[in-house]
């Protein structure tokens, strides 16, 4: 005997077909315009000119338009199917019918699922007919089309289920739409804000390190756009299916507990109101701190951003809840919030976990990274190419490890903070321990104050081999041409193509690079305003600034009577 909850009610189905069925037609027509119509136009183009678009998958066809369909139609459908809940009279009428609430919810949800799945299946069949029936010369297979059908159906059902879930918590259709899109962006957004603000408050904390973990994958909009190049993995598909099920389970649970009086209310459940109010205040506080932290980089301005933004968010949330601007008398709620935030900030300042002072044991370090880019530390050994000046290589010699360790120990002691009034450099120190674990810290360091710590690291042969592409034993093809370029016009002033001259010039340049002092490496101003361009035998090029301290290069040019030509019009 079938479950009462899942039983079919023809009256409700007919009513939905009359009132909401048009969404299914619009859904089909939009997908028809996005894919089959494009295939028909490609056939016409192929027939007339013999050319056809180079589509690698169905996602390549009207990609932006497809994304718009996936993230608008299901949300609109979730709003219209449950719109009766947002009005007192319509809600009372629907719930007075001889139908259990759970049965009513399931029938509405299943009707929505049908309006999503059926058009997508029909479009897939039409795509197959167009591809093979018209003998289109495009690299699309049945497997590609089935993949598109499966992934698009999952994404649309996910968006629909999220819209339904959000709809159970609000009594206003407009807010249902707004909250649904906020839900999609919230996980990534709150992660970014939390990490960025932690980096302002905790010296050495590297938000970039954690933000380099492909955080955009959890943003549904981005993930769908990226399906063209990378399909959903089995794990991702299971996660989306689990989220769909959870959204619908929680939605039906909330639906059964929701009172008719919740219609027209911003939040359907009183318990959600403090969560919403303080949640908005917290998020806007982080956003304000992030803005002033990035633009001003001073703690006083960051604190100003926290206070003003949280005040704004708190009272805006109150206005949404109460549906009036007369909410400023509820200032005591903000005082409680502010006290809690001050307590959390004070605990961060105390660094009760010892994060700011923590260093690994020197004997446990296998190799150390010293540079300025967190992303280079994370992606080292994974990059398909290596740039000319690359500060992302690890140092393995014991002397260099000790030098970096001493630098880090001093930074942990001094805890330098970012300042707009001193010349500072980003210093990223990353450790790879013998057990495989990693540890990373990031600082803004005034170069002059810590020059004595920079010097032994930057002037070491190992570091220079990592820093300068030209000093490496392997990694670049034989050089077949060297070009000096004018600093302003970028025009060639001198070209060297004689193999023997190229070899001797490179040796002279290597000698200058090995002898280059740390003070010059830290000061980009000690260079001619021009570049030396190296053309490799494989066609790739790389550039090197011609610095005033390159005495071996200058002597070589002078000995070959090329100095004046190379420095033509260069002051």
mmCIF file of N, CA, C and O in Angstrom, residues 125-160:
data_model
loop_
_atom_site.group_PDB
_atom_site.id
_atom_site.type_symbol
_atom_site.label_atom_id
_atom_site.label_comp_id
_atom_site.label_asym_id
_atom_site.label_seq_id
_atom_site.Cartn_x
_atom_site.Cartn_y
_atom_site.Cartn_z
ATOM 1 N N UNK A 125 17.279 14.949 -25.688
ATOM 2 C CA UNK A 125 16.854 14.138 -26.833
ATOM 3 C C UNK A 125 16.920 14.944 -28.124
ATOM 4 O O UNK A 125 17.368 14.436 -29.167
ATOM 5 N N UNK A 126 16.479 16.202 -28.069
ATOM 6 C CA UNK A 126 16.541 17.061 -29.260
ATOM 7 C C UNK A 126 17.989 17.307 -29.677
ATOM 8 O O UNK A 126 18.304 17.375 -30.874
ATOM 9 N N UNK A 127 18.874 17.458 -28.692
ATOM 10 C CA UNK A 127 20.296 17.665 -29.001
ATOM 11 C C UNK A 127 20.874 16.451 -29.717
ATOM 12 O O UNK A 127 21.656 16.581 -30.672
ATOM 13 N N UNK A 128 20.484 15.249 -29.265
ATOM 14 C CA UNK A 128 20.952 14.024 -29.930
ATOM 15 C C UNK A 128 20.427 13.945 -31.357
ATOM 16 O O UNK A 128 21.159 13.613 -32.302
ATOM 17 N N UNK A 129 19.136 14.298 -31.546
ATOM 18 C CA UNK A 129 18.530 14.280 -32.882
ATOM 19 C C UNK A 129 19.247 15.279 -33.798
ATOM 20 O O UNK A 129 19.577 14.969 -34.948
ATOM 21 N N UNK A 130 19.496 16.480 -33.278
ATOM 22 C CA UNK A 130 20.177 17.501 -34.090
ATOM 23 C C UNK A 130 21.600 17.075 -34.430
ATOM 24 O O UNK A 130 22.068 17.268 -35.561
ATOM 25 N N UNK A 131 22.285 16.493 -33.441
ATOM 26 C CA UNK A 131 23.689 16.123 -33.665
ATOM 27 C C UNK A 131 23.829 15.026 -34.696
ATOM 28 O O UNK A 131 24.657 15.109 -35.621
ATOM 29 N N UNK A 132 23.011 13.973 -34.581
ATOM 30 C CA UNK A 132 23.177 12.823 -35.469
ATOM 31 C C UNK A 132 22.197 12.836 -36.645
ATOM 32 O O UNK A 132 22.539 12.374 -37.740
ATOM 33 N N UNK A 133 21.013 13.375 -36.431
ATOM 34 C CA UNK A 133 20.040 13.432 -37.528
ATOM 35 C C UNK A 133 20.474 14.378 -38.628
ATOM 36 O O UNK A 133 20.221 14.126 -39.824
ATOM 37 N N UNK A 134 21.124 15.475 -38.239
ATOM 38 C CA UNK A 134 21.591 16.451 -39.229
ATOM 39 C C UNK A 134 23.063 16.232 -39.599
ATOM 40 O O UNK A 134 23.609 16.995 -40.407
ATOM 41 N N UNK A 135 23.685 15.213 -38.992
ATOM 42 C CA UNK A 135 25.100 14.912 -39.268
ATOM 43 C C UNK A 135 25.987 16.131 -39.058
ATOM 44 O O UNK A 135 26.817 16.477 -39.895
ATOM 45 N N UNK A 136 25.796 16.795 -37.940
ATOM 46 C CA UNK A 136 26.606 17.968 -37.626
ATOM 47 C C UNK A 136 28.059 17.568 -37.394
ATOM 48 O O UNK A 136 28.343 16.588 -36.694
ATOM 49 N N UNK A 137 28.951 18.315 -37.962
ATOM 50 C CA UNK A 137 30.389 18.044 -37.806
ATOM 51 C C UNK A 137 30.929 18.743 -36.565
ATOM 52 O O UNK A 137 31.837 19.563 -36.636
ATOM 53 N N UNK A 138 30.341 18.461 -35.437
ATOM 54 C CA UNK A 138 30.810 19.025 -34.175
ATOM 55 C C UNK A 138 31.194 17.880 -33.252
ATOM 56 O O UNK A 138 30.563 16.816 -33.274
ATOM 57 N N UNK A 139 32.246 18.065 -32.453
ATOM 58 C CA UNK A 139 32.743 16.976 -31.596
ATOM 59 C C UNK A 139 31.873 16.745 -30.365
ATOM 60 O O UNK A 139 32.326 16.877 -29.224
ATOM 61 N N UNK A 140 30.604 16.409 -30.575
ATOM 62 C CA UNK A 140 29.691 16.121 -29.472
ATOM 63 C C UNK A 140 29.221 14.684 -29.585
ATOM 64 O O UNK A 140 28.743 14.261 -30.651
ATOM 65 N N UNK A 141 29.351 13.939 -28.514
ATOM 66 C CA UNK A 141 28.917 12.545 -28.509
ATOM 67 C C UNK A 141 27.679 12.393 -27.623
ATOM 68 O O UNK A 141 27.314 13.312 -26.872
ATOM 69 N N UNK A 142 27.060 11.239 -27.702
ATOM 70 C CA UNK A 142 25.907 10.959 -26.836
ATOM 71 C C UNK A 142 26.336 11.027 -25.369
ATOM 72 O O UNK A 142 25.592 11.509 -24.507
ATOM 73 N N UNK A 143 27.546 10.559 -25.105
ATOM 74 C CA UNK A 143 28.063 10.623 -23.736
ATOM 75 C C UNK A 143 28.156 12.054 -23.226
ATOM 76 O O UNK A 143 27.833 12.329 -22.061
ATOM 77 N N UNK A 144 28.598 12.986 -24.090
ATOM 78 C CA UNK A 144 28.675 14.392 -23.703
ATOM 79 C C UNK A 144 27.290 14.939 -23.369
ATOM 80 O O UNK A 144 27.112 15.690 -22.404
ATOM 81 N N UNK A 145 26.309 14.564 -24.187
ATOM 82 C CA UNK A 145 24.951 15.076 -23.990
ATOM 83 C C UNK A 145 24.337 14.504 -22.724
ATOM 84 O O UNK A 145 23.668 15.216 -21.957
ATOM 85 N N UNK A 146 24.579 13.208 -22.461
ATOM 86 C CA UNK A 146 24.056 12.590 -21.236
ATOM 87 C C UNK A 146 24.713 13.220 -20.010
ATOM 88 O O UNK A 146 24.057 13.461 -18.989
ATOM 89 N N UNK A 147 26.014 13.489 -20.110
ATOM 90 C CA UNK A 147 26.697 14.156 -18.996
ATOM 91 C C UNK A 147 26.079 15.517 -18.726
ATOM 92 O O UNK A 147 25.832 15.888 -17.565
ATOM 93 N N UNK A 148 25.831 16.282 -19.792
ATOM 94 C CA UNK A 148 25.196 17.591 -19.629
ATOM 95 C C UNK A 148 23.824 17.447 -18.968
ATOM 96 O O UNK A 148 23.481 18.215 -18.062
ATOM 97 N N UNK A 149 23.035 16.470 -19.412
ATOM 98 C CA UNK A 149 21.688 16.274 -18.859
ATOM 99 C C UNK A 149 21.756 15.957 -17.363
ATOM 100 O O UNK A 149 21.026 16.548 -16.558
ATOM 101 N N UNK A 150 22.654 15.056 -16.989
ATOM 102 C CA UNK A 150 22.781 14.651 -15.588
ATOM 103 C C UNK A 150 23.240 15.815 -14.705
ATOM 104 O O UNK A 150 22.632 16.100 -13.674
ATOM 105 N N UNK A 151 24.296 16.493 -15.120
ATOM 106 C CA UNK A 151 24.862 17.560 -14.301
ATOM 107 C C UNK A 151 23.937 18.766 -14.226
ATOM 108 O O UNK A 151 23.806 19.390 -13.166
ATOM 109 N N UNK A 152 23.291 19.113 -15.320
ATOM 110 C CA UNK A 152 22.379 20.255 -15.309
ATOM 111 C C UNK A 152 21.153 19.963 -14.454
ATOM 112 O O UNK A 152 20.676 20.836 -13.713
ATOM 113 N N UNK A 153 20.652 18.728 -14.548
ATOM 114 C CA UNK A 153 19.494 18.350 -13.720
ATOM 115 C C UNK A 153 19.861 18.420 -12.242
ATOM 116 O O UNK A 153 19.085 18.937 -11.420
ATOM 117 N N UNK A 154 21.036 17.934 -11.879
ATOM 118 C CA UNK A 154 21.469 17.976 -10.478
ATOM 119 C C UNK A 154 21.574 19.424 -9.996
ATOM 120 O O UNK A 154 21.100 19.770 -8.902
ATOM 121 N N UNK A 155 22.196 20.286 -10.806
ATOM 122 C CA UNK A 155 22.384 21.676 -10.396
ATOM 123 C C UNK A 155 21.042 22.397 -10.263
ATOM 124 O O UNK A 155 20.826 23.149 -9.311
ATOM 125 N N UNK A 156 20.130 22.175 -11.210
ATOM 126 C CA UNK A 156 18.823 22.838 -11.121
ATOM 127 C C UNK A 156 18.015 22.321 -9.939
ATOM 128 O O UNK A 156 17.334 23.100 -9.258
ATOM 129 N N UNK A 157 18.077 21.021 -9.679
ATOM 130 C CA UNK A 157 17.357 20.473 -8.523
ATOM 131 C C UNK A 157 17.947 20.995 -7.219
ATOM 132 O O UNK A 157 17.218 21.245 -6.256
ATOM 133 N N UNK A 158 19.270 21.165 -7.196
ATOM 134 C CA UNK A 158 19.918 21.746 -6.015
ATOM 135 C C UNK A 158 19.424 23.172 -5.773
ATOM 136 O O UNK A 158 19.103 23.553 -4.646
ATOM 137 N N UNK A 159 19.373 23.976 -6.843
ATOM 138 C CA UNK A 159 18.910 25.358 -6.721
ATOM 139 C C UNK A 159 17.440 25.382 -6.284
ATOM 140 O O UNK A 159 17.054 26.179 -5.413
ATOM 141 N N UNK A 160 16.636 24.505 -6.862
ATOM 142 C CA UNK A 160 15.209 24.440 -6.511
ATOM 143 C C UNK A 160 15.030 24.041 -5.045
ATOM 144 O O UNK A 160 14.252 24.672 -4.305
#
